[in-house]
mmCIF file of C-alpha atoms and ligand atoms in Angstrom:
data_model
loop_
_atom_site.group_PDB
_atom_site.id
_atom_site.type_symbol
_atom_site.label_atom_id
_atom_site.label_comp_id
_atom_site.label_asym_id
_atom_site.label_seq_id
_atom_site.Cartn_x
_atom_site.Cartn_y
_atom_site.Cartn_z
ATOM 1 C CA MET V 210 -6.548 -15.586 -28.862
ATOM 2 C CA THR V 211 -5.982 -16.078 -25.172
ATOM 3 C CA LEU V 212 -6.458 -13.382 -22.577
ATOM 4 C CA LEU V 213 -2.691 -13.047 -22.321
ATOM 5 C CA ASP V 214 -2.396 -12.646 -26.116
ATOM 6 C CA ASP V 215 -4.997 -9.900 -25.992
ATOM 7 C CA ALA V 216 -3.146 -8.240 -23.122
ATOM 8 C CA ARG V 217 0.114 -8.377 -25.073
ATOM 9 C CA GLY V 218 -1.675 -6.677 -27.934
ATOM 10 C CA LEU V 219 -2.205 -3.717 -25.593
ATOM 11 C CA ALA V 220 1.499 -3.511 -24.655
ATOM 12 C CA ASP V 221 2.408 -0.362 -26.624
ATOM 13 C CA GLU V 222 -0.713 1.511 -25.610
ATOM 14 C CA LEU V 223 -0.168 0.616 -21.942
ATOM 15 C CA SER V 224 3.527 1.592 -22.003
ATOM 16 C CA GLN V 225 2.697 4.971 -23.502
ATOM 17 C CA LEU V 226 0.046 5.621 -20.890
ATOM 18 C CA ARG V 227 2.360 4.567 -18.082
ATOM 19 C CA HIS V 228 5.091 6.873 -19.386
ATOM 20 C CA ARG V 229 2.673 9.804 -19.434
ATOM 21 C CA LEU V 230 1.622 9.106 -15.843
ATOM 22 C CA HIS V 231 5.234 8.603 -14.792
ATOM 23 C CA GLN V 232 6.365 11.935 -16.219
ATOM 24 C CA ARG V 233 3.851 13.905 -14.202
ATOM 25 C CA PRO V 234 3.519 12.244 -10.821
ATOM 26 C CA GLU V 235 1.016 13.627 -8.333
ATOM 27 C CA ILE V 236 1.108 13.191 -4.561
ATOM 28 C CA GLY V 237 -1.660 12.682 -2.009
ATOM 29 C CA LEU V 238 -5.404 12.707 -2.415
ATOM 30 C CA ARG V 239 -5.670 15.287 -5.163
ATOM 31 C CA LEU V 240 -4.347 13.951 -8.464
ATOM 32 C CA PRO V 241 -6.300 15.955 -11.054
ATOM 33 C CA ARG V 242 -4.118 15.143 -14.069
ATOM 34 C CA THR V 243 -3.995 11.469 -13.189
ATOM 35 C CA GLN V 244 -7.751 11.369 -12.668
ATOM 36 C CA ASP V 245 -8.253 13.025 -16.075
ATOM 37 C CA ALA V 246 -5.895 10.530 -17.705
ATOM 38 C CA VAL V 247 -7.823 7.597 -16.215
ATOM 39 C CA LEU V 248 -11.190 9.044 -17.237
ATOM 40 C CA GLU V 249 -9.899 9.640 -20.766
ATOM 41 C CA ALA V 250 -8.473 6.114 -21.016
ATOM 42 C CA LEU V 251 -11.814 4.606 -19.946
ATOM 43 C CA ASP V 252 -13.912 6.978 -22.036
ATOM 44 C CA ASP V 253 -14.707 4.604 -24.907
ATOM 45 C CA LEU V 254 -15.775 1.724 -22.630
ATOM 46 C CA ASP V 255 -19.299 1.032 -21.426
ATOM 47 C CA LEU V 256 -18.774 1.637 -17.697
ATOM 48 C CA GLU V 257 -20.697 3.321 -14.905
ATOM 49 C CA ILE V 258 -18.134 5.850 -13.791
ATOM 50 C CA SER V 259 -18.090 8.110 -10.764
ATOM 51 C CA ALA V 260 -15.203 10.494 -10.293
ATOM 52 C CA GLY V 261 -14.464 11.855 -6.834
ATOM 53 C CA SER V 262 -14.538 15.615 -6.392
ATOM 54 C CA GLU V 263 -13.096 15.979 -2.861
ATOM 55 C CA ILE V 264 -10.451 13.396 -3.698
ATOM 56 C CA SER V 265 -9.313 12.319 -7.162
ATOM 57 C CA SER V 266 -10.793 8.844 -7.071
ATOM 58 C CA VAL V 267 -12.355 7.030 -10.013
ATOM 59 C CA THR V 268 -14.822 4.201 -9.481
ATOM 60 C CA ALA V 269 -15.961 2.299 -12.565
ATOM 61 C CA VAL V 270 -18.540 -0.481 -12.584
ATOM 62 C CA LEU V 271 -18.489 -2.961 -15.446
ATOM 63 C CA ARG V 272 -21.746 -4.894 -15.717
ATOM 64 C CA GLY V 273 -21.551 -8.465 -16.893
ATOM 65 C CA GLY V 274 -23.930 -9.573 -19.630
ATOM 66 C CA ALA V 275 -24.302 -13.281 -18.893
ATOM 67 C CA GLY V 276 -26.589 -15.236 -16.624
ATOM 68 C CA GLU V 277 -30.173 -14.818 -15.617
ATOM 69 C CA HIS V 278 -30.740 -13.166 -12.275
ATOM 70 C CA GLU V 279 -33.857 -12.233 -10.428
ATOM 71 C CA PRO V 280 -33.838 -8.493 -9.779
ATOM 72 C CA GLU V 281 -33.718 -9.017 -6.020
ATOM 73 C CA GLU V 282 -30.991 -11.642 -6.233
ATOM 74 C CA PRO V 283 -27.612 -9.965 -5.927
ATOM 75 C CA ARG V 284 -25.101 -10.752 -8.629
ATOM 76 C CA PRO V 285 -21.560 -11.582 -7.557
ATOM 77 C CA VAL V 286 -19.181 -8.621 -7.501
ATOM 78 C CA VAL V 287 -15.400 -8.605 -7.704
ATOM 79 C CA LEU V 288 -13.505 -5.442 -6.790
ATOM 80 C CA LEU V 289 -10.108 -4.723 -8.343
ATOM 81 C CA ARG V 290 -8.036 -1.943 -6.809
ATOM 82 C CA ALA V 291 -5.180 0.144 -8.208
ATOM 83 C CA ASP V 292 -3.568 2.988 -6.294
ATOM 84 C CA MET V 293 -2.496 6.027 -8.326
ATOM 85 C CA ASP V 294 -0.392 8.374 -6.169
ATOM 86 C CA ALA V 295 3.327 9.172 -6.243
ATOM 87 C CA LEU V 296 5.881 10.104 -3.573
ATOM 88 C CA PRO V 297 7.856 13.214 -2.589
ATOM 89 C CA VAL V 298 11.083 11.738 -3.994
ATOM 90 C CA HIS V 299 13.379 13.274 -6.605
ATOM 91 C CA GLU V 300 13.785 10.748 -9.404
ATOM 92 C CA GLU V 301 17.311 9.523 -10.111
ATOM 93 C CA VAL V 302 16.394 6.875 -12.696
ATOM 94 C CA ASP V 303 17.722 7.774 -16.116
ATOM 95 C CA VAL V 304 14.841 6.930 -18.443
ATOM 96 C CA PRO V 305 13.405 9.060 -21.264
ATOM 97 C CA TYR V 306 10.099 9.350 -19.414
ATOM 98 C CA ARG V 307 11.564 10.318 -16.040
ATOM 99 C CA SER V 308 9.577 12.687 -13.849
ATOM 100 C CA VAL V 309 9.615 16.272 -15.085
ATOM 101 C CA LEU V 310 8.538 17.524 -11.656
ATOM 102 C CA ASP V 311 11.200 18.225 -9.039
ATOM 103 C CA GLY V 312 10.553 16.323 -5.843
ATOM 104 C CA ALA V 313 7.826 14.042 -7.164
ATOM 105 C CA MET V 314 8.289 10.511 -8.457
ATOM 106 C CA HIS V 315 6.323 7.342 -9.023
ATOM 107 C CA ALA V 316 8.810 5.552 -6.780
ATOM 108 C CA CYS V 317 6.332 2.883 -5.649
ATOM 109 C CA GLY V 318 5.137 1.874 -9.113
ATOM 110 C CA HIS V 319 1.552 3.037 -8.681
ATOM 111 C CA ASP V 320 1.694 4.356 -12.268
ATOM 112 C CA LEU V 321 1.980 0.710 -13.335
ATOM 113 C CA HIS V 322 -0.980 -0.338 -11.167
ATOM 114 C CA THR V 323 -3.165 2.387 -12.671
ATOM 115 C CA THR V 324 -2.152 1.409 -16.189
ATOM 116 C CA MET V 325 -2.622 -2.310 -15.594
ATOM 117 C CA LEU V 326 -6.135 -1.791 -14.244
ATOM 118 C CA ILE V 327 -7.018 0.265 -17.316
ATOM 119 C CA GLY V 328 -5.695 -2.627 -19.417
ATOM 120 C CA ALA V 329 -7.865 -4.995 -17.392
ATOM 121 C CA ALA V 330 -10.904 -2.795 -18.035
ATOM 122 C CA ARG V 331 -10.317 -3.200 -21.791
ATOM 123 C CA LEU V 332 -9.867 -6.965 -21.502
ATOM 124 C CA LEU V 333 -12.981 -7.341 -19.355
ATOM 125 C CA ASP V 334 -15.032 -5.069 -21.589
ATOM 126 C CA ALA V 335 -14.271 -7.370 -24.519
ATOM 127 C CA ARG V 336 -15.491 -10.352 -22.456
ATOM 128 C CA ARG V 337 -18.485 -8.658 -20.887
ATOM 129 C CA SER V 338 -20.951 -11.105 -22.436
ATOM 130 C CA THR V 339 -19.384 -14.019 -20.499
ATOM 131 C CA LEU V 340 -19.476 -12.283 -17.087
ATOM 132 C CA GLN V 341 -22.176 -13.495 -14.731
ATOM 133 C CA GLY V 342 -21.571 -10.690 -12.293
ATOM 134 C CA ASP V 343 -20.143 -7.206 -12.018
ATOM 135 C CA VAL V 344 -16.649 -5.788 -11.587
ATOM 136 C CA VAL V 345 -15.814 -2.669 -9.568
ATOM 137 C CA LEU V 346 -12.630 -0.942 -10.703
ATOM 138 C CA MET V 347 -11.266 1.109 -7.790
ATOM 139 C CA PHE V 348 -8.730 3.752 -8.845
ATOM 140 C CA GLN V 349 -7.503 5.136 -5.553
ATOM 141 C CA PRO V 350 -5.510 8.256 -4.682
ATOM 142 C CA GLY V 351 -3.616 8.799 -1.448
ATOM 143 C CA GLU V 352 -2.268 5.347 -0.637
ATOM 144 C CA GLU V 353 1.021 6.757 0.651
ATOM 145 C CA GLY V 354 -0.078 7.775 4.127
ATOM 146 C CA TYR V 355 -3.331 9.572 3.262
ATOM 147 C CA ASP V 356 -5.672 6.625 3.840
ATOM 148 C CA GLY V 357 -7.293 7.056 0.446
ATOM 149 C CA ALA V 358 -8.765 3.546 0.693
ATOM 150 C CA GLN V 359 -10.743 4.468 3.808
ATOM 151 C CA LYS V 360 -11.981 7.630 2.128
ATOM 152 C CA MET V 361 -13.226 5.640 -0.860
ATOM 153 C CA ILE V 362 -14.832 3.084 1.471
ATOM 154 C CA ASP V 363 -16.586 5.930 3.299
ATOM 155 C CA ALA V 364 -17.839 7.138 -0.083
ATOM 156 C CA GLY V 365 -19.296 3.690 -0.806
ATOM 157 C CA VAL V 366 -16.829 2.037 -3.187
ATOM 158 C CA LEU V 367 -17.422 -1.429 -1.736
ATOM 159 C CA SER V 368 -21.090 -1.226 -2.751
ATOM 160 C CA ALA V 369 -20.576 0.702 -5.985
ATOM 161 C CA ALA V 370 -22.241 -2.112 -7.953
ATOM 162 C CA GLY V 371 -25.412 -1.747 -5.894
ATOM 163 C CA HIS V 372 -24.551 -4.361 -3.292
ATOM 164 C CA PRO V 373 -21.374 -5.280 -1.405
ATOM 165 C CA ALA V 374 -18.385 -6.727 -3.217
ATOM 166 C CA ASP V 375 -17.831 -10.440 -2.593
ATOM 167 C CA MET V 376 -14.123 -10.522 -3.337
ATOM 168 C CA ALA V 377 -11.338 -7.940 -3.701
ATOM 169 C CA TYR V 378 -7.874 -8.070 -5.235
ATOM 170 C CA ALA V 379 -4.957 -5.662 -5.533
ATOM 171 C CA LEU V 380 -1.587 -6.008 -7.236
ATOM 172 C CA HIS V 381 1.689 -4.404 -6.191
ATOM 173 C CA VAL V 382 4.754 -4.251 -8.415
ATOM 174 C CA MET V 383 8.169 -4.851 -6.872
ATOM 175 C CA PRO V 384 11.412 -3.450 -8.358
ATOM 176 C CA ASN V 385 13.439 -5.837 -6.204
ATOM 177 C CA MET V 386 13.084 -8.951 -4.021
ATOM 178 C CA MET V 387 11.654 -11.139 -6.806
ATOM 179 C CA PRO V 388 12.393 -11.830 -10.489
ATOM 180 C CA ARG V 389 10.534 -9.918 -13.157
ATOM 181 C CA ALA V 390 7.067 -11.245 -13.984
ATOM 182 C CA HIS V 391 6.926 -13.546 -10.961
ATOM 183 C CA VAL V 392 3.798 -13.475 -8.822
ATOM 184 C CA SER V 393 4.132 -13.924 -5.069
ATOM 185 C CA THR V 394 1.638 -13.852 -2.297
ATOM 186 C CA ARG V 395 0.752 -15.702 0.874
ATOM 187 C CA PRO V 396 -2.343 -16.542 2.904
ATOM 188 C CA GLY V 397 -2.751 -14.620 6.163
ATOM 189 C CA PRO V 398 -0.638 -11.568 6.895
ATOM 190 C CA ILE V 399 1.261 -10.243 3.868
ATOM 191 C CA MET V 400 1.994 -6.724 5.143
ATOM 192 C CA ALA V 401 2.233 -5.216 8.601
ATOM 193 C CA ALA V 402 -0.101 -3.174 10.724
ATOM 194 C CA SER V 403 1.345 0.262 11.301
ATOM 195 C CA ASP V 404 0.911 2.426 14.383
ATOM 196 C CA GLY V 405 2.461 5.753 15.326
ATOM 197 C CA MET V 406 3.649 6.753 18.781
ATOM 198 C CA PHE V 407 4.210 10.433 19.604
ATOM 199 C CA VAL V 408 5.876 11.094 22.957
ATOM 200 C CA THR V 409 6.680 14.354 24.722
ATOM 201 C CA VAL V 410 8.611 14.216 27.992
ATOM 202 C CA HIS V 411 8.013 17.209 30.248
ATOM 203 C CA GLY V 412 10.745 18.274 32.684
ATOM 204 C CA ALA V 413 11.979 21.584 34.047
ATOM 205 C CA GLY V 414 14.742 23.344 32.175
ATOM 206 C CA GLY V 415 17.692 25.304 33.460
ATOM 207 C CA HIS V 416 21.446 25.816 33.214
ATOM 208 C CA GLY V 417 23.445 22.909 31.852
ATOM 209 C CA SER V 418 25.983 23.318 34.671
ATOM 210 C CA THR V 419 23.399 22.699 37.405
ATOM 211 C CA PRO V 420 21.278 19.694 36.391
ATOM 212 C CA HIS V 421 20.400 19.037 40.036
ATOM 213 C CA LEU V 422 18.345 22.225 39.989
ATOM 214 C CA THR V 423 16.365 21.052 36.945
ATOM 215 C CA ARG V 424 14.433 17.993 35.862
ATOM 216 C CA ASP V 425 16.292 17.014 32.728
ATOM 217 C CA PRO V 426 14.072 15.301 30.110
ATOM 218 C CA VAL V 427 17.014 14.303 27.864
ATOM 219 C CA PRO V 428 18.472 11.273 29.710
ATOM 220 C CA ALA V 429 14.976 9.980 30.448
ATOM 221 C CA THR V 430 14.074 10.213 26.781
ATOM 222 C CA CYS V 431 17.246 8.369 25.783
ATOM 223 C CA GLU V 432 16.400 5.637 28.275
ATOM 224 C CA MET V 433 12.912 5.373 26.851
ATOM 225 C CA VAL V 434 14.174 4.880 23.308
ATOM 226 C CA LEU V 435 16.351 1.970 24.429
ATOM 227 C CA ALA V 436 13.788 0.563 26.849
ATOM 228 C CA LEU V 437 11.214 0.301 24.052
ATOM 229 C CA GLN V 438 13.431 -2.235 22.273
ATOM 230 C CA THR V 439 14.027 -4.196 25.474
ATOM 231 C CA ALA V 440 10.326 -4.208 26.304
ATOM 232 C CA VAL V 441 9.484 -5.771 22.952
ATOM 233 C CA ASN V 442 12.387 -8.192 23.197
ATOM 234 C CA ARG V 443 11.371 -9.369 26.704
ATOM 235 C CA GLY V 444 7.622 -8.919 26.524
ATOM 236 C CA VAL V 445 6.607 -10.468 23.189
ATOM 237 C CA ASP V 446 6.933 -14.079 22.051
ATOM 238 C CA ALA V 447 10.121 -14.467 20.006
ATOM 239 C CA PHE V 448 8.066 -15.899 17.108
ATOM 240 C CA ASP V 449 5.845 -12.815 16.889
ATOM 241 C CA ALA V 450 7.553 -10.252 14.689
ATOM 242 C CA VAL V 451 7.537 -6.642 15.886
ATOM 243 C CA VAL V 452 9.404 -3.615 14.577
ATOM 244 C CA VAL V 453 9.703 -0.461 16.668
ATOM 245 C CA THR V 454 11.675 2.345 15.052
ATOM 246 C CA VAL V 455 12.216 5.776 16.583
ATOM 247 C CA GLY V 456 12.667 7.844 13.467
ATOM 248 C CA SER V 457 12.517 11.315 14.952
ATOM 249 C CA LEU V 458 14.037 12.608 18.198
ATOM 250 C CA HIS V 459 14.244 16.216 19.323
ATOM 251 C CA ALA V 460 15.419 18.121 22.389
ATOM 252 C CA GLY V 461 17.064 21.387 23.236
ATOM 253 C CA SER V 462 18.690 24.244 21.411
ATOM 254 C CA ARG V 463 22.211 24.575 22.885
ATOM 255 C CA ARG V 464 24.667 22.397 24.773
ATOM 256 C CA ASN V 465 24.514 24.343 28.027
ATOM 257 C CA ILE V 466 20.739 24.666 28.292
ATOM 258 C CA ILE V 467 18.661 21.889 29.779
ATOM 259 C CA PRO V 468 15.387 21.998 27.840
ATOM 260 C CA GLU V 469 11.902 21.948 29.249
ATOM 261 C CA THR V 470 10.822 19.065 27.000
ATOM 262 C CA ALA V 471 12.134 16.315 24.766
ATOM 263 C CA SER V 472 10.103 14.453 22.194
ATOM 264 C CA PHE V 473 10.259 11.546 19.789
ATOM 265 C CA GLU V 474 8.145 9.677 17.269
ATOM 266 C CA ALA V 475 8.137 5.961 16.574
ATOM 267 C CA THR V 476 6.565 3.665 14.008
ATOM 268 C CA VAL V 477 5.376 0.284 15.230
ATOM 269 C CA ARG V 478 4.817 -2.691 12.895
ATOM 270 C CA THR V 479 3.044 -5.904 13.887
ATOM 271 C CA PHE V 480 1.352 -8.804 12.081
ATOM 272 C CA ASP V 481 -1.279 -10.029 14.498
ATOM 273 C CA ARG V 482 -4.160 -8.256 16.225
ATOM 274 C CA SER V 483 -3.437 -9.567 19.721
ATOM 275 C CA VAL V 484 0.289 -8.829 19.413
ATOM 276 C CA ARG V 485 -0.603 -5.353 18.235
ATOM 277 C CA ARG V 486 -2.653 -4.723 21.396
ATOM 278 C CA ARG V 487 0.047 -6.221 23.632
ATOM 279 C CA VAL V 488 2.795 -4.098 22.061
ATOM 280 C CA LYS V 489 0.718 -0.945 22.336
ATOM 281 C CA ASP V 490 0.177 -1.511 26.075
ATOM 282 C CA LEU V 491 3.851 -2.353 26.648
ATOM 283 C CA LEU V 492 5.230 0.683 24.844
ATOM 284 C CA ILE V 493 2.894 3.125 26.560
ATOM 285 C CA GLN V 494 3.722 1.575 29.946
ATOM 286 C CA VAL V 495 7.468 1.888 29.315
ATOM 287 C CA CYS V 496 7.221 5.577 28.463
ATOM 288 C CA HIS V 497 5.163 6.425 31.541
ATOM 289 C CA GLY V 498 7.289 4.201 33.798
ATOM 290 C CA VAL V 499 10.631 5.623 32.708
ATOM 291 C CA ALA V 500 9.310 9.170 32.977
ATOM 292 C CA GLU V 501 8.028 8.516 36.469
ATOM 293 C CA ALA V 502 11.346 6.992 37.554
ATOM 294 C CA HIS V 503 12.959 10.333 36.652
ATOM 295 C CA GLY V 504 10.263 12.417 38.320
ATOM 296 C CA LEU V 505 8.970 13.524 34.938
ATOM 297 C CA VAL V 506 5.710 13.269 33.036
ATOM 298 C CA ALA V 507 5.314 11.820 29.554
ATOM 299 C CA ASP V 508 2.486 12.622 27.168
ATOM 300 C CA VAL V 509 2.028 9.564 24.968
ATOM 301 C CA GLU V 510 -0.187 9.676 21.928
ATOM 302 C CA TYR V 511 -0.580 6.279 20.290
ATOM 303 C CA VAL V 512 -2.291 6.291 16.913
ATOM 304 C CA GLU V 513 -3.495 3.083 15.301
ATOM 305 C CA GLU V 514 -2.867 3.847 11.652
ATOM 306 C CA TYR V 515 -3.399 0.836 9.359
ATOM 307 C CA PRO V 516 -4.435 -2.752 10.106
ATOM 308 C CA VAL V 517 -2.530 -5.845 9.031
ATOM 309 C CA THR V 518 -3.019 -6.621 5.348
ATOM 310 C CA MET V 519 -4.588 -10.011 5.978
ATOM 311 C CA ASN V 520 -5.034 -12.110 2.864
ATOM 312 C CA ASP V 521 -8.048 -14.390 2.959
ATOM 313 C CA SER V 522 -6.907 -18.025 2.542
ATOM 314 C CA ALA V 523 -9.437 -18.988 -0.122
ATOM 315 C CA ALA V 524 -8.950 -15.737 -2.060
ATOM 316 C CA THR V 525 -5.181 -16.230 -1.954
ATOM 317 C CA GLU V 526 -5.448 -19.805 -3.185
ATOM 318 C CA MET V 527 -7.683 -18.656 -6.040
ATOM 319 C CA GLY V 528 -5.255 -15.848 -6.841
ATOM 320 C CA LEU V 529 -2.350 -18.271 -7.055
ATOM 321 C CA GLU V 530 -4.392 -20.666 -9.228
ATOM 322 C CA VAL V 531 -5.173 -17.787 -11.573
ATOM 323 C CA ALA V 532 -1.499 -16.771 -11.755
ATOM 324 C CA ASN V 533 -0.490 -20.401 -12.355
ATOM 325 C CA SER V 534 -3.019 -20.790 -15.138
ATOM 326 C CA LEU V 535 -1.841 -17.601 -16.848
ATOM 327 C CA PHE V 536 1.918 -17.778 -16.379
ATOM 328 C CA GLY V 537 2.777 -21.327 -15.249
ATOM 329 C CA ALA V 538 3.762 -22.625 -11.826
ATOM 330 C CA ASP V 539 7.430 -21.710 -12.321
ATOM 331 C CA ARG V 540 6.477 -18.039 -12.198
ATOM 332 C CA THR V 541 4.473 -18.145 -8.973
ATOM 333 C CA ASP V 542 5.411 -18.789 -5.395
ATOM 334 C CA VAL V 543 4.091 -18.592 -1.876
ATOM 335 C CA MET V 544 6.057 -16.147 0.255
ATOM 336 C CA SER V 545 7.525 -17.721 3.366
ATOM 337 C CA ARG V 546 7.099 -14.532 5.358
ATOM 338 C CA PRO V 547 5.266 -11.218 5.146
ATOM 339 C CA ILE V 548 6.954 -7.867 4.547
ATOM 340 C CA THR V 549 7.086 -5.066 7.086
ATOM 341 C CA GLY V 550 5.647 -2.364 4.830
ATOM 342 C CA THR V 551 2.043 -1.258 5.198
ATOM 343 C CA GLU V 552 -0.862 -1.008 2.752
ATOM 344 C CA ASP V 553 -4.179 0.755 3.044
ATOM 345 C CA PHE V 554 -5.690 -2.006 0.879
ATOM 346 C CA SER V 555 -5.831 -3.639 4.337
ATOM 347 C CA ARG V 556 -8.940 -1.460 4.884
ATOM 348 C CA VAL V 557 -10.665 -3.166 1.955
ATOM 349 C CA ILE V 558 -9.801 -6.743 2.848
ATOM 350 C CA ASP V 559 -10.713 -6.104 6.459
ATOM 351 C CA ARG V 560 -14.283 -5.889 5.131
ATOM 352 C CA VAL V 561 -14.297 -8.049 2.001
ATOM 353 C CA PRO V 562 -12.462 -11.371 1.556
ATOM 354 C CA GLY V 563 -9.565 -10.736 -0.767
ATOM 355 C CA ALA V 564 -5.859 -10.768 -1.342
ATOM 356 C CA MET V 565 -2.936 -8.660 -2.448
ATOM 357 C CA LEU V 566 -0.551 -10.197 -4.964
ATOM 358 C CA LEU V 567 2.976 -8.974 -5.673
ATOM 359 C CA LEU V 568 4.297 -8.841 -9.243
ATOM 360 C CA GLY V 569 8.054 -8.673 -9.913
ATOM 361 C CA ALA V 570 9.040 -5.731 -12.129
ATOM 362 C CA CYS V 571 12.833 -5.653 -11.828
ATOM 363 C CA VAL V 572 14.631 -4.145 -14.859
ATOM 364 C CA ASP V 573 17.299 -6.074 -16.775
ATOM 365 C CA ASP V 574 20.183 -3.968 -15.476
ATOM 366 C CA ASN V 575 19.355 -4.761 -11.846
ATOM 367 C CA ASP V 576 19.644 -7.892 -9.742
ATOM 368 C CA PRO V 577 16.417 -8.425 -7.776
ATOM 369 C CA LEU V 578 18.458 -9.216 -4.668
ATOM 370 C CA THR V 579 20.298 -5.890 -4.664
ATOM 371 C CA ALA V 580 18.036 -3.608 -6.743
ATOM 372 C CA PRO V 581 16.801 -0.350 -5.167
ATOM 373 C CA SER V 582 13.512 -0.901 -3.355
ATOM 374 C CA ASN V 583 10.129 0.786 -3.607
ATOM 375 C CA HIS V 584 10.358 4.433 -2.444
ATOM 376 C CA SER V 585 14.020 4.743 -3.504
ATOM 377 C CA PRO V 586 14.882 7.563 -5.963
ATOM 378 C CA HIS V 587 16.598 4.768 -7.942
ATOM 379 C CA ALA V 588 13.597 2.377 -7.974
ATOM 380 C CA ALA V 589 13.125 1.174 -11.569
ATOM 381 C CA PHE V 590 10.121 -0.784 -12.844
ATOM 382 C CA ASP V 591 10.026 -2.673 -16.142
ATOM 383 C CA ASP V 592 7.179 -1.839 -18.530
ATOM 384 C CA ARG V 593 7.147 -5.355 -19.880
ATOM 385 C CA VAL V 594 5.054 -6.521 -16.926
ATOM 386 C CA LEU V 595 2.152 -4.232 -17.867
ATOM 387 C CA PRO V 596 0.322 -6.808 -20.046
ATOM 388 C CA ASP V 597 0.924 -9.491 -17.409
ATOM 389 C CA GLY V 598 -0.554 -7.278 -14.708
ATOM 390 C CA ALA V 599 -3.535 -6.334 -16.881
ATOM 391 C CA ALA V 600 -4.211 -9.998 -17.684
ATOM 392 C CA LEU V 601 -3.818 -10.984 -14.035
ATOM 393 C CA TYR V 602 -6.253 -8.325 -12.803
ATOM 394 C CA ALA V 603 -8.757 -9.320 -15.502
ATOM 395 C CA GLU V 604 -8.474 -13.061 -14.882
ATOM 396 C CA LEU V 605 -8.902 -12.572 -11.117
ATOM 397 C CA ALA V 606 -12.369 -11.233 -11.956
ATOM 398 C CA LEU V 607 -13.124 -13.580 -14.855
ATOM 399 C CA SER V 608 -12.276 -16.666 -12.798
ATOM 400 C CA GLN V 609 -14.912 -15.682 -10.235
ATOM 401 C CA LEU V 610 -17.584 -14.524 -12.635
ATOM 402 C CA THR V 611 -17.571 -16.973 -15.563
HETATM 403 ZN ZN1 ZN K 142 2.943 1.216 -3.043
#
């Protein structure tokens, strides 16, 4: 029996578990039902488990049984990460196991990641005697904007085996963009860094009929929003990708009242550390400069949120070799470009060499090119990739440790 055969033998069990998780999605850092479900699913395995109390994390260490090691000589450690949280989205997918909770949905497929890593734990447990090192299974809450990865790092997940992990991998399922059961990744940047900019423009309000007696923050703010795009367009190399999106803009209460302030928020995505610094400086300068030109003052808060998800070249190559060996070269490919989403797994592979791999999970009724994306209320993920994902997680560890 191959690893993939064994994984396929778990298919029904994994689908049922995924359906249970999918029906009751939990958002943020506190996922008590999900944490219980993970602990229950791992209960019959010989693992060193620590469950978070402040946040609903689960860290499980699987000790390999092969190889002679001096006590002081550290054994190699591979970390495998699955995120577990859902999104504040009302599910519109018509499946028997759709979310029973209004306004909560596993719209990013993290229920599949959780299930696949549990499958991997079973597969690795059965092969424990061949492992010449240890595996850390990182079940993480709060990926969707809560920085759960950093919180688990602060709590010591990277050294859960007793010494630092040598390699780290994460999978992400995709309901679109790629065919079902295909594995894609790339060396270097695979997902963007994300920063937030919060700007308040202070003027002096008054009657809308007499703007000359006020200092109107509204036109200045409008200019800023447009000038941000021009600044990036003129100030950054055309081959360095940058996205600046003003997603929130507020001013005033009535058409004939000039407000005291206007404010907006922007998200900024970049793929390179030096470009990130350059863009930050440019955007802040534009806001202050435009405000000053209007005789106004701008408060600019610039928050560096998540780093670039930077795949290590060697780890990526090994990941692709593993996917090729499991599924064949016609089901793997190297992405020509990164995607502009953000991942807090970037925190992990900022510290440990590693890689994130994408796994296609498009359902039969959808075309990957037009299917609803992650975070859509219509995002649909096919259960049939669960054994593939479990086998892939497991083999990423086995290939390093046997
Ligand atoms: Zn996600």
